[in-house]
mmCIF file with all atom_site columns, C-alpha atoms in Angstrom:
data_model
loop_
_atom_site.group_PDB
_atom_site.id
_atom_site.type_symbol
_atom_site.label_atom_id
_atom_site.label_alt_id
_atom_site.label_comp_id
_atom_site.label_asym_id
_atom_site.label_entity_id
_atom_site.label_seq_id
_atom_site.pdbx_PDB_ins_code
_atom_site.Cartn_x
_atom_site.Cartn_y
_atom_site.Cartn_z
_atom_site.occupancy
_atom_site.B_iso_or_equiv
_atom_site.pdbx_formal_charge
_atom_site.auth_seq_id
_atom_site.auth_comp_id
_atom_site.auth_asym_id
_atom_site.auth_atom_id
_atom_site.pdbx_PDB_model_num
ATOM 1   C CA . UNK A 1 1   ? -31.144 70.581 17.726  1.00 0.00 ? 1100 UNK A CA 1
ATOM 2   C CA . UNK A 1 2   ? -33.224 67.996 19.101  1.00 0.00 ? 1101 UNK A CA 1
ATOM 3   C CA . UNK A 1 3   ? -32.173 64.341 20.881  1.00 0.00 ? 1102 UNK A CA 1
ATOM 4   C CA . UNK A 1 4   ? -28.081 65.692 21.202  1.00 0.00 ? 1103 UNK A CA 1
ATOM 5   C CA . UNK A 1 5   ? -26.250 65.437 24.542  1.00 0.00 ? 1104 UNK A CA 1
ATOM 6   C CA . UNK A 1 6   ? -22.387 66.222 25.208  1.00 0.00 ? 1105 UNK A CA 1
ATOM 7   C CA . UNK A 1 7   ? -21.132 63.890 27.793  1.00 0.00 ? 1106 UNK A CA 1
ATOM 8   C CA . UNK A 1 8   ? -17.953 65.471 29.942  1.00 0.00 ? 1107 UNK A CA 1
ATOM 9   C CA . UNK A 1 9   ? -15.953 62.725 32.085  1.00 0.00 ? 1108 UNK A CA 1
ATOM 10  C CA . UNK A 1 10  ? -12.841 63.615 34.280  1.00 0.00 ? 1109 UNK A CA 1
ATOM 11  C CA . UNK A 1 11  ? -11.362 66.577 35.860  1.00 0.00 ? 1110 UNK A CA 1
ATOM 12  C CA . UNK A 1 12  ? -14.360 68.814 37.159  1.00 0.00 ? 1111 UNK A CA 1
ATOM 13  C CA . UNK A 1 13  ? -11.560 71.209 34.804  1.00 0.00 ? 1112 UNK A CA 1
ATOM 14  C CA . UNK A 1 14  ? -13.098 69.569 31.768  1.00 0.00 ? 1113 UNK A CA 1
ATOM 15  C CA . UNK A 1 15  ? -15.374 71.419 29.933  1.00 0.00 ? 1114 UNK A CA 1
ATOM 16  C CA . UNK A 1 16  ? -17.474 71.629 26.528  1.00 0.00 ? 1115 UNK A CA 1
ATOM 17  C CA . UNK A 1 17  ? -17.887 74.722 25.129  1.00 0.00 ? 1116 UNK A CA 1
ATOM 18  C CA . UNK A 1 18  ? -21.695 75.994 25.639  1.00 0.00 ? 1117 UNK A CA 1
ATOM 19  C CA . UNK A 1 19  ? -23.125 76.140 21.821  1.00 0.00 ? 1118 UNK A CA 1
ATOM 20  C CA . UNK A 1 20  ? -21.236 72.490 21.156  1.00 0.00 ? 1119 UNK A CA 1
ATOM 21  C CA . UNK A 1 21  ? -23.045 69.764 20.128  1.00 0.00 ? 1120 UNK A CA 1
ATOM 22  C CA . UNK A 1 22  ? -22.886 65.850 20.480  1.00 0.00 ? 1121 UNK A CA 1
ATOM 23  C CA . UNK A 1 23  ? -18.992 65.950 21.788  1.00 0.00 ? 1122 UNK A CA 1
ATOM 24  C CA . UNK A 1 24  ? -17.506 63.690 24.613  1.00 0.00 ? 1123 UNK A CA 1
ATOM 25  C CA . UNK A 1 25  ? -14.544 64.064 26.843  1.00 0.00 ? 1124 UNK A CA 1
ATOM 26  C CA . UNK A 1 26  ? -14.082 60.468 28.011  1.00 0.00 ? 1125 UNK A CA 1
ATOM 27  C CA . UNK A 1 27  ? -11.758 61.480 31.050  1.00 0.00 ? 1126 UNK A CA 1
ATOM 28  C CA . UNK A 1 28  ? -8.737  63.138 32.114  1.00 0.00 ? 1127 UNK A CA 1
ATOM 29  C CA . UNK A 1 29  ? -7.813  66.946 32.871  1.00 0.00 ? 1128 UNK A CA 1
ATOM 30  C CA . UNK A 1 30  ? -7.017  68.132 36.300  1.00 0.00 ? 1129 UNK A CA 1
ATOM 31  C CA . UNK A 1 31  ? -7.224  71.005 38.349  1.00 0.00 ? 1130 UNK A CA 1
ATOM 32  C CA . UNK A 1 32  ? -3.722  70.811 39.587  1.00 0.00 ? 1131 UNK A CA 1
ATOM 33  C CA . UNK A 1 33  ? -1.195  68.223 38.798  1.00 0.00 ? 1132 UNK A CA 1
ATOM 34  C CA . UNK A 1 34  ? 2.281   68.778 40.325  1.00 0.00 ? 1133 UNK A CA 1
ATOM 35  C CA . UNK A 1 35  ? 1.308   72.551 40.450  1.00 0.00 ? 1134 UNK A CA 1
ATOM 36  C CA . UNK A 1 36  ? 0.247   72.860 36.858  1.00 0.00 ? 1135 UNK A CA 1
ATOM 37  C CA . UNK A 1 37  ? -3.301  72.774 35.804  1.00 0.00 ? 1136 UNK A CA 1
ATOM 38  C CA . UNK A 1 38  ? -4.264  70.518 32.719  1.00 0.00 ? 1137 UNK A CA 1
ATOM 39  C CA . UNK A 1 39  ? -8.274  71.123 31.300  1.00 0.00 ? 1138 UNK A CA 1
ATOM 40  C CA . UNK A 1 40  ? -9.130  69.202 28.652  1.00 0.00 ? 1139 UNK A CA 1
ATOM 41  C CA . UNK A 1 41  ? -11.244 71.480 26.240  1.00 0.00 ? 1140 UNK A CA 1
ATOM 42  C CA . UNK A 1 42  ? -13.926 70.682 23.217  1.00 0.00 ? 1141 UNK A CA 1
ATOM 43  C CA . UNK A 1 43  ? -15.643 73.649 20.941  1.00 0.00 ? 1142 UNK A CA 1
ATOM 44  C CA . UNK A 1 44  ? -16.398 71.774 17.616  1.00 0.00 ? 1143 UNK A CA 1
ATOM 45  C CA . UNK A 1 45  ? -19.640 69.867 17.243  1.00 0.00 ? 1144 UNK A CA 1
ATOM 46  C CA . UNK A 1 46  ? -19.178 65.751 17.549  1.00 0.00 ? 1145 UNK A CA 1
ATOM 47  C CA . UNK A 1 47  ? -16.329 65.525 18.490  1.00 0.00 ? 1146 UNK A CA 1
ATOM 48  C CA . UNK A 1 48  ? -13.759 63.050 20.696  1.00 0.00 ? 1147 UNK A CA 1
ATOM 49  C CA . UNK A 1 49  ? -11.274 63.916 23.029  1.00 0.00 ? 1148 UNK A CA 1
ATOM 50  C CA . UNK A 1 50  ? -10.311 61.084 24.881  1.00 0.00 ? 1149 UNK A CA 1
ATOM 51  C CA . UNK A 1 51  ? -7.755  62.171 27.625  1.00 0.00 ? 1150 UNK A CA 1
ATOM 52  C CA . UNK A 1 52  ? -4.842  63.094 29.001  1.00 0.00 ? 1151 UNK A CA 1
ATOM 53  C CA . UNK A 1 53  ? -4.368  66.837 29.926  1.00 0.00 ? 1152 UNK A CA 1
ATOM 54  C CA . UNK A 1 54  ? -4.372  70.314 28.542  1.00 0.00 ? 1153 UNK A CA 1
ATOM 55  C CA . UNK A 1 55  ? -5.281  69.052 25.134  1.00 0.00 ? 1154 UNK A CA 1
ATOM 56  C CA . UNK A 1 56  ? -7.941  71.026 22.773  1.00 0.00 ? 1155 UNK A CA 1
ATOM 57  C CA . UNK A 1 57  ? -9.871  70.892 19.835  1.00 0.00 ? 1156 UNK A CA 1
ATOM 58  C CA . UNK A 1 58  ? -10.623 74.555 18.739  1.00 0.00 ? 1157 UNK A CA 1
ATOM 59  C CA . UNK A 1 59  ? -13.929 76.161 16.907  1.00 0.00 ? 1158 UNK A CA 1
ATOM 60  C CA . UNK A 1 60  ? -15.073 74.622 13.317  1.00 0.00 ? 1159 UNK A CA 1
ATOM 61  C CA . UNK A 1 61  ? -13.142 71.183 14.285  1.00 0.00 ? 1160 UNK A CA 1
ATOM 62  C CA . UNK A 1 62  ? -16.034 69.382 13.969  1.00 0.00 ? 1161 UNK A CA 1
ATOM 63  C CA . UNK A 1 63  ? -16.133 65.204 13.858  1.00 0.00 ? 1162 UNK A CA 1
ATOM 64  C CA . UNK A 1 64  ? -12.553 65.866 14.880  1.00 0.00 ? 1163 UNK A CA 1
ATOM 65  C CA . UNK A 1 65  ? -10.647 62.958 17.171  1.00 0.00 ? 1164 UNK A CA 1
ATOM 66  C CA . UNK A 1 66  ? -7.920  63.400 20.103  1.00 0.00 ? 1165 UNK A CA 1
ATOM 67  C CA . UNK A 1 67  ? -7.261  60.483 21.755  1.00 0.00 ? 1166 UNK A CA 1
ATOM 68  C CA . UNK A 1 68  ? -4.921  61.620 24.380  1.00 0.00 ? 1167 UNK A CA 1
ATOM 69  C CA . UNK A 1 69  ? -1.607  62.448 25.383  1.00 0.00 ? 1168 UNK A CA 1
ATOM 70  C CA . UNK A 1 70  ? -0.972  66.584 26.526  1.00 0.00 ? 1169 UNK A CA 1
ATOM 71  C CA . UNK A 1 71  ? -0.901  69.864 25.450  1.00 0.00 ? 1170 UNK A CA 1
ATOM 72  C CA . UNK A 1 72  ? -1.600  68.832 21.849  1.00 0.00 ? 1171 UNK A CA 1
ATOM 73  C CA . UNK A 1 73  ? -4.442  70.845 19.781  1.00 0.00 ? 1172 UNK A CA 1
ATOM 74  C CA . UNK A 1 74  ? -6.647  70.613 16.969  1.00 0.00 ? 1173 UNK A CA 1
ATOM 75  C CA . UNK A 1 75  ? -6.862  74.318 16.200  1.00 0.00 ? 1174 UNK A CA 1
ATOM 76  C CA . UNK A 1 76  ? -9.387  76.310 14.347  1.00 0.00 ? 1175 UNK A CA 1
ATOM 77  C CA . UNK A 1 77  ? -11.557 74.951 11.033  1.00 0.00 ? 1176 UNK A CA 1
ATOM 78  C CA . UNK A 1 78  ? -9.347  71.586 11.111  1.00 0.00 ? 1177 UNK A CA 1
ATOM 79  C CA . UNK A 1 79  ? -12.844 69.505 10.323  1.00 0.00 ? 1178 UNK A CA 1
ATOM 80  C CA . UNK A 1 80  ? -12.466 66.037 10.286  1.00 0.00 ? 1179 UNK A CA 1
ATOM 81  C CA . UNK A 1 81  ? -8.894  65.732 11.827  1.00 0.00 ? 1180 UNK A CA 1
ATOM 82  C CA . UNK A 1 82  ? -7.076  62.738 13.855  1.00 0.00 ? 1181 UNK A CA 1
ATOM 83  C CA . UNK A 1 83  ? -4.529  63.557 16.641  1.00 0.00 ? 1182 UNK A CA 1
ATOM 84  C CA . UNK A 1 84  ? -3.573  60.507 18.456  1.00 0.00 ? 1183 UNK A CA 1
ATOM 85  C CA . UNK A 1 85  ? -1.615  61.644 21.141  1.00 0.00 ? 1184 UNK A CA 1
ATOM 86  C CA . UNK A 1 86  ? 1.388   62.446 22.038  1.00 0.00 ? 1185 UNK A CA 1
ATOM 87  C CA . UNK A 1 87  ? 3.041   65.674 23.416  1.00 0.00 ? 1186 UNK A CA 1
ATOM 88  C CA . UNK A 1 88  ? 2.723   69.421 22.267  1.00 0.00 ? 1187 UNK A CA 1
ATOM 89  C CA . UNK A 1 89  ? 1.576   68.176 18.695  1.00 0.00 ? 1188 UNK A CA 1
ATOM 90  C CA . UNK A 1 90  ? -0.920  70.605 16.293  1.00 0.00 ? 1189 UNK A CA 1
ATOM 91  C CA . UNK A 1 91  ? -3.055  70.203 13.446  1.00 0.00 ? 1190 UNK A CA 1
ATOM 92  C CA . UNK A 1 92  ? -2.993  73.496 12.638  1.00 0.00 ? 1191 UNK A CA 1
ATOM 93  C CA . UNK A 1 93  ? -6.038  76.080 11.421  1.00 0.00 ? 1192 UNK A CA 1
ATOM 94  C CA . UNK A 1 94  ? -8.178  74.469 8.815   1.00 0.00 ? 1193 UNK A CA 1
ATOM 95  C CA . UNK A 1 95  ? -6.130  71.479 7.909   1.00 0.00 ? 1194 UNK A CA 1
ATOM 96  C CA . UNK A 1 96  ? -8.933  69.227 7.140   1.00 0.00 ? 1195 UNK A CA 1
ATOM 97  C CA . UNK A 1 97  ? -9.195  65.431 6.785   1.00 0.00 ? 1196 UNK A CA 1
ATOM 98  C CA . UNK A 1 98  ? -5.646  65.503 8.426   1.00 0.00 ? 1197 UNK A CA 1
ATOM 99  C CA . UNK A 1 99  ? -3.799  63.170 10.854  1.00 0.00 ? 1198 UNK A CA 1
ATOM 100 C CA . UNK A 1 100 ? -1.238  63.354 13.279  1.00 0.00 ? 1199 UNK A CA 1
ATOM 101 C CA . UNK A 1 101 ? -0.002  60.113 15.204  1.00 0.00 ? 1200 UNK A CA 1
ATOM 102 C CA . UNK A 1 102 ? 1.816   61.161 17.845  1.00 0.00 ? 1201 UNK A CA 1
ATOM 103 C CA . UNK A 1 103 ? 5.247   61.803 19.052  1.00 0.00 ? 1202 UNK A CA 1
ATOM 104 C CA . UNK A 1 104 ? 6.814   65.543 20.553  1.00 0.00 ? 1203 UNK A CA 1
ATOM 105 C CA . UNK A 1 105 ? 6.354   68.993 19.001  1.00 0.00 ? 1204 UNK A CA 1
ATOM 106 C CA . UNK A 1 106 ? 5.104   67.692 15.172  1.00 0.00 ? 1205 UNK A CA 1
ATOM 107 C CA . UNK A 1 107 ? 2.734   70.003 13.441  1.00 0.00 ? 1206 UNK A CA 1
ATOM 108 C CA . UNK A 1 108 ? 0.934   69.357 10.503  1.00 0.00 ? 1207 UNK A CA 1
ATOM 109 C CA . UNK A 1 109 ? 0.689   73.414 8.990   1.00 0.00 ? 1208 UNK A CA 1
ATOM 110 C CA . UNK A 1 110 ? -2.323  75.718 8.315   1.00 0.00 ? 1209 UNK A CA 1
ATOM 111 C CA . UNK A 1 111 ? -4.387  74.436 4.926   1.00 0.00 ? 1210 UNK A CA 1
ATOM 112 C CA . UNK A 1 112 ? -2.375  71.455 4.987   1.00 0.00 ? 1211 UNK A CA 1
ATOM 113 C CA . UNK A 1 113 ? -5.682  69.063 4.070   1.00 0.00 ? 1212 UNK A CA 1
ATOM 114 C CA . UNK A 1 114 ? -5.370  65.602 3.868   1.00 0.00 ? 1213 UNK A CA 1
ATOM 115 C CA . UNK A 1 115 ? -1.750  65.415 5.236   1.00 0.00 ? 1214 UNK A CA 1
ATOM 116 C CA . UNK A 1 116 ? -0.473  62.604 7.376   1.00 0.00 ? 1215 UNK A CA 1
ATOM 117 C CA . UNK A 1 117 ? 2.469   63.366 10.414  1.00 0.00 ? 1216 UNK A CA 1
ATOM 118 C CA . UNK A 1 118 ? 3.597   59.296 11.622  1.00 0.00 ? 1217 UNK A CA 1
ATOM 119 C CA . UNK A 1 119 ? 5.656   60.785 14.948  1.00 0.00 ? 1218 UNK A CA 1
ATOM 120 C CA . UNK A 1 120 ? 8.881   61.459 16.000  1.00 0.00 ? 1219 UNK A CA 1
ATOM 121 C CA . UNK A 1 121 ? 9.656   64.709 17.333  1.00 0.00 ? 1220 UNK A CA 1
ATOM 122 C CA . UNK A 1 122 ? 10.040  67.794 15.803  1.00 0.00 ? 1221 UNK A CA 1
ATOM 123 C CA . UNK A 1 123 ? 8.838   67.495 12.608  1.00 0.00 ? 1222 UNK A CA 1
ATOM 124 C CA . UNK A 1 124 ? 6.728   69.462 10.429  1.00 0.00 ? 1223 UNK A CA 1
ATOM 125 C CA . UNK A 1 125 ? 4.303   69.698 7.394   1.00 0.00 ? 1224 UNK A CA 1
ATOM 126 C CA . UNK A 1 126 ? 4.311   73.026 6.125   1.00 0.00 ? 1225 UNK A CA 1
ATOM 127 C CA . UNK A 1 127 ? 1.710   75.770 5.198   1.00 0.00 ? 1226 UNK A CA 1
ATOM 128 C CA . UNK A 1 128 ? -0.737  74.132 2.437   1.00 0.00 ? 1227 UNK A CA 1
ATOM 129 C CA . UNK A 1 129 ? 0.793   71.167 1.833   1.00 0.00 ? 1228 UNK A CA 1
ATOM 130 C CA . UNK A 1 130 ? -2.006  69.209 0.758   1.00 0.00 ? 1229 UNK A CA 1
ATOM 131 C CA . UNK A 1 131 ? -1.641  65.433 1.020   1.00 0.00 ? 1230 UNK A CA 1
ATOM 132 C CA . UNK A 1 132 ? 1.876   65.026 2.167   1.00 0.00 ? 1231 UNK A CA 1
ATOM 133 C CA . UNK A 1 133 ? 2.970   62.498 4.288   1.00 0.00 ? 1232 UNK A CA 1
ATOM 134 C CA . UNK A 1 134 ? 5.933   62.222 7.022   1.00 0.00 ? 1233 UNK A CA 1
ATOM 135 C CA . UNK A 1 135 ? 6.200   59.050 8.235   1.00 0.00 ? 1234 UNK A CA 1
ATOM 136 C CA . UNK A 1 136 ? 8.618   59.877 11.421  1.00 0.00 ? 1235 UNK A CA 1
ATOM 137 C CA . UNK A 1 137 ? 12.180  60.616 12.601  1.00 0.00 ? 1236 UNK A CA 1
ATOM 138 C CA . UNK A 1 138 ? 13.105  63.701 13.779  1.00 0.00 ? 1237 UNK A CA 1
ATOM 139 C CA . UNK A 1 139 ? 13.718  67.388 12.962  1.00 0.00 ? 1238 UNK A CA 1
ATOM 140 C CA . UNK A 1 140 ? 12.667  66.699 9.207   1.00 0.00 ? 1239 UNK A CA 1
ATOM 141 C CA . UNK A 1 141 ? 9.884   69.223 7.497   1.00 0.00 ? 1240 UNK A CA 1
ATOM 142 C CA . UNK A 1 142 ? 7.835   69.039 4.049   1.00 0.00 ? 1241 UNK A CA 1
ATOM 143 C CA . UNK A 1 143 ? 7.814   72.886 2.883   1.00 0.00 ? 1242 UNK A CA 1
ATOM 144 C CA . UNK A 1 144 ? 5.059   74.818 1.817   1.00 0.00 ? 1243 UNK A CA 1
ATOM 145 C CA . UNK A 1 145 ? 2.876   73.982 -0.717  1.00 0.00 ? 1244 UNK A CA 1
ATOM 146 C CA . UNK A 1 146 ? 4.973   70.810 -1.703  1.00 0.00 ? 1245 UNK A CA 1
ATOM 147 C CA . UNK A 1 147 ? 1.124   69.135 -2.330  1.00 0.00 ? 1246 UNK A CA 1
ATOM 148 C CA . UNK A 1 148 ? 1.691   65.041 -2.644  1.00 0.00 ? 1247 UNK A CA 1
ATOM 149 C CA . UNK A 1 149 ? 5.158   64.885 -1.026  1.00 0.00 ? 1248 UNK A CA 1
ATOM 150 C CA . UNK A 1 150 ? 6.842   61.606 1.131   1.00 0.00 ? 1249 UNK A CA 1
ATOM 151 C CA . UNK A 1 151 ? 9.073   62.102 3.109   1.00 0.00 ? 1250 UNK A CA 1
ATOM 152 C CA . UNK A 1 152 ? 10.119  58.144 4.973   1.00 0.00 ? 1251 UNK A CA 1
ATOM 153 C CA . UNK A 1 153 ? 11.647  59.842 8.361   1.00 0.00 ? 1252 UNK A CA 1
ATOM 154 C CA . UNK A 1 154 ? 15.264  59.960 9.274   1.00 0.00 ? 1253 UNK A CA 1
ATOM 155 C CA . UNK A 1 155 ? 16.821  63.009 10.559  1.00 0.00 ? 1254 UNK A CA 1
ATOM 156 C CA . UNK A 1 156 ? 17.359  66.785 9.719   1.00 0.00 ? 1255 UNK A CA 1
ATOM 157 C CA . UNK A 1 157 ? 15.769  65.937 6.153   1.00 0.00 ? 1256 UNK A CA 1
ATOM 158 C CA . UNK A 1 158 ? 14.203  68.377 4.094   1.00 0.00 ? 1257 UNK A CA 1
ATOM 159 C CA . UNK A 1 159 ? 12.001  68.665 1.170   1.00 0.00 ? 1258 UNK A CA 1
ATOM 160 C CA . UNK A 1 160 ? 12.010  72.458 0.560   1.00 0.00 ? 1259 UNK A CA 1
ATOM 161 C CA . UNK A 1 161 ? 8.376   74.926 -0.536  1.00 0.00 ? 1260 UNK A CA 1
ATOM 162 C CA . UNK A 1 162 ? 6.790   74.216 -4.243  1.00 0.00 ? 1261 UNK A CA 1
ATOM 163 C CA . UNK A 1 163 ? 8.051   70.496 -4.567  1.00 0.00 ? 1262 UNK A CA 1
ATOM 164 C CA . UNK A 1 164 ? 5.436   68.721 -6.127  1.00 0.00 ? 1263 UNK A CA 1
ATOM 165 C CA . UNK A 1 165 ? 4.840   65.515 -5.304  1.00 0.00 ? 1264 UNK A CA 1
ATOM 166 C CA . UNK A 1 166 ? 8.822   64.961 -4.948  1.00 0.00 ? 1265 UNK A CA 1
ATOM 167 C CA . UNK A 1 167 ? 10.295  61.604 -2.413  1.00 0.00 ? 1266 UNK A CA 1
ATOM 168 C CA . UNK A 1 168 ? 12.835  61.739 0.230   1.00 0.00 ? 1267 UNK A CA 1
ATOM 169 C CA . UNK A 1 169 ? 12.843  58.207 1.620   1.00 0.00 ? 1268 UNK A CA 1
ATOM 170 C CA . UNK A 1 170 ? 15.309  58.840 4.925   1.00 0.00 ? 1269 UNK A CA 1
ATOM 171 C CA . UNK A 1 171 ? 18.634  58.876 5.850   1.00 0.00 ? 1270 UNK A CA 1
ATOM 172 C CA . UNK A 1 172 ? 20.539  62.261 7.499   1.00 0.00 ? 1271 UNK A CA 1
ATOM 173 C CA . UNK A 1 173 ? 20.923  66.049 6.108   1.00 0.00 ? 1272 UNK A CA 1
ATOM 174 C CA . UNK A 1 174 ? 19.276  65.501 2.985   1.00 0.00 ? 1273 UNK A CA 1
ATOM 175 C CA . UNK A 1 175 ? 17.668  68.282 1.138   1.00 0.00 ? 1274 UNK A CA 1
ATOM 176 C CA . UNK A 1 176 ? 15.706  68.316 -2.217  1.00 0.00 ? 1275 UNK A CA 1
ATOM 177 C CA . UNK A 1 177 ? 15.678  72.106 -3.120  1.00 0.00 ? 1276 UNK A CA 1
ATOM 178 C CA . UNK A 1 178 ? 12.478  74.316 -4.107  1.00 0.00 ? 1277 UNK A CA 1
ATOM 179 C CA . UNK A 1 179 ? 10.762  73.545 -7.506  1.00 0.00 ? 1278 UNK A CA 1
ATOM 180 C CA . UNK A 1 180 ? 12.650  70.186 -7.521  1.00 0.00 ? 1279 UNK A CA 1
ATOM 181 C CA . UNK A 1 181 ? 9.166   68.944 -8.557  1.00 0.00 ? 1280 UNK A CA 1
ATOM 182 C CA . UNK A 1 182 ? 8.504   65.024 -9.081  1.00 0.00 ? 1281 UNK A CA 1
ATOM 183 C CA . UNK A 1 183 ? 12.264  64.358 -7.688  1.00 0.00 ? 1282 UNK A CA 1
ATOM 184 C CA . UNK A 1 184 ? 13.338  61.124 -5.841  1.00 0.00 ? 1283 UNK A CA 1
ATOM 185 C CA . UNK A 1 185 ? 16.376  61.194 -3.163  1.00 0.00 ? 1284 UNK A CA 1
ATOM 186 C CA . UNK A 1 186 ? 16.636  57.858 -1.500  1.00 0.00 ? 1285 UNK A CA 1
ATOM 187 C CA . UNK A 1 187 ? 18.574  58.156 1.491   1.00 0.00 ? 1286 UNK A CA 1
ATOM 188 C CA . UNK A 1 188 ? 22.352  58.261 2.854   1.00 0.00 ? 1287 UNK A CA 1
ATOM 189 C CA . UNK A 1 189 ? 23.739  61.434 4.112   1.00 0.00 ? 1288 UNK A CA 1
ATOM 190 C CA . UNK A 1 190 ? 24.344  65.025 3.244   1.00 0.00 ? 1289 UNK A CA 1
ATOM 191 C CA . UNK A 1 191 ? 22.486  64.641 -0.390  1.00 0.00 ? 1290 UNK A CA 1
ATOM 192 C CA . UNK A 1 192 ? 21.359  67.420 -2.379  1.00 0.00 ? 1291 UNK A CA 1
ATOM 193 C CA . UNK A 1 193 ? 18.563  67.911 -5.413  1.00 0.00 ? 1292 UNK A CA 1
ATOM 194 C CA . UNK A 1 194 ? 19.095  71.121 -6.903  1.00 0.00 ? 1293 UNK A CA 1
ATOM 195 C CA . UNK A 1 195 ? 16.748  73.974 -7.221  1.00 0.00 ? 1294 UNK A CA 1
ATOM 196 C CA . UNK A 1 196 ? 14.495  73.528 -10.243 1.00 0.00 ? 1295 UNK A CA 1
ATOM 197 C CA . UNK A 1 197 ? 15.698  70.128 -10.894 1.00 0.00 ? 1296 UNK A CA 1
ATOM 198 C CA . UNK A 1 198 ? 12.361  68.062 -11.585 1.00 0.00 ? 1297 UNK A CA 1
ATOM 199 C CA . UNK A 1 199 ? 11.861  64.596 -12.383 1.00 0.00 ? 1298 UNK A CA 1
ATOM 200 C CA . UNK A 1 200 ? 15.241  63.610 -10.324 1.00 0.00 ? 1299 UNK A CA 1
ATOM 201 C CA . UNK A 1 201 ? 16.587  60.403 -9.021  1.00 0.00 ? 1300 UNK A CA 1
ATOM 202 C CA . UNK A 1 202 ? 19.430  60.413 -6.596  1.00 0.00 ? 1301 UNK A CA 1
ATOM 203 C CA . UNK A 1 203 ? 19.822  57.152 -5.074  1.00 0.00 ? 1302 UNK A CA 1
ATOM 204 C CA . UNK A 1 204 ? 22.006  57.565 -1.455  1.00 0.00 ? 1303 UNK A CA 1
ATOM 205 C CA . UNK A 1 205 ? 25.416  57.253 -0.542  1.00 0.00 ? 1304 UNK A CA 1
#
């Protein structure tokens, strides 16, 4: 490698990992703040971590982005990834091309390429749920492999494992069961698709 510099800013707790190339920290970290340390961490070849404290972007994360915020991690083989900031928010191992905006304890799962986490808190994309989206809200999840689901925010909403490319636009306690495949639930409260009901519209209420 010839002409590529790392560039560390901040906390003296900063660090790049030796064998990293062309990655910045811009600032940040710190040995002790209110008696808890906070280093800022980068092992994945041009990469970005902006700030903040205790955040990380893991091995194979390469061209990976976190702008700030703390304790939030771009873990393992996650090439290519976006986490904006934020608190204790993942993009989990080797969910590519993936982004995560911000918010408290969201997690965009393992394999999960492409997906998109808006915020909120507590919400989650699960295990190989390729090109899902979650726009916000709180406590809501996409299950696994449920490739090409939407799910608009809300809270406590659901759209259970092996629902292809099925809609849940918002509202409270709504659930579209497993295989409920190409299935639209619009919002209100306490709603239910059925298991193995594809291709269904429910509108709210």
């Amino acid at each position: 490698h010839v002409g590529i510099v790392n560039v560390v800013g901040g906390s003296p707790a900063n660090f790049i990992t030796p064998g990293t190339y062309g990655s910045v920290i811009g600032g940040g970290g710190a040995v002790s703040y209110f008696g808890y340390s906070g280093t800022n961490s980068v092992a994945a070849d041009f990469s970005f971590l902006g700030g903040g404290e205790a955040n990380a972007i893991q091995t194979g994360a390469a061209v990976s982005a976190l702008v700030g915020g703390d304790y939030n991690s771009i873990q393992r083989d996650a090439y290519a990834s976006v986490l904006v900031g934020g608190e204790d928010n993942v993009v989990a191992t080797n969910a590519a091309y993936a982004a995560l905006v911000g918010g408290v304890r969201n997690t965009v799962g393992v394999d999960a390429w492409e997906s998109f986490l808006g915020g909120g808190s507590f919400n989650s994309i699960g295990v190989s749920a390729s090109e899902a989206a979650l726009v916000g809200g709180s406590k809501n999840s996409i299950g696994a492999n449920a490739y090409y689901a939407f799910l608009g925010g809300g809270y406590t909403n659901r759209i259970e494992p092996d629902c292809l490319a099925a809609v849940l636009a918002g509202g409270e306690g709504n659930l579209i069961n497993p295989y409920a495949s190409y299935s639209v639930l619009v919002g209100g409260e306490g709603n239910t698709i059925e298991r193995n009901t594809s291709h269904a519209f429910l509108g709210g209420g």
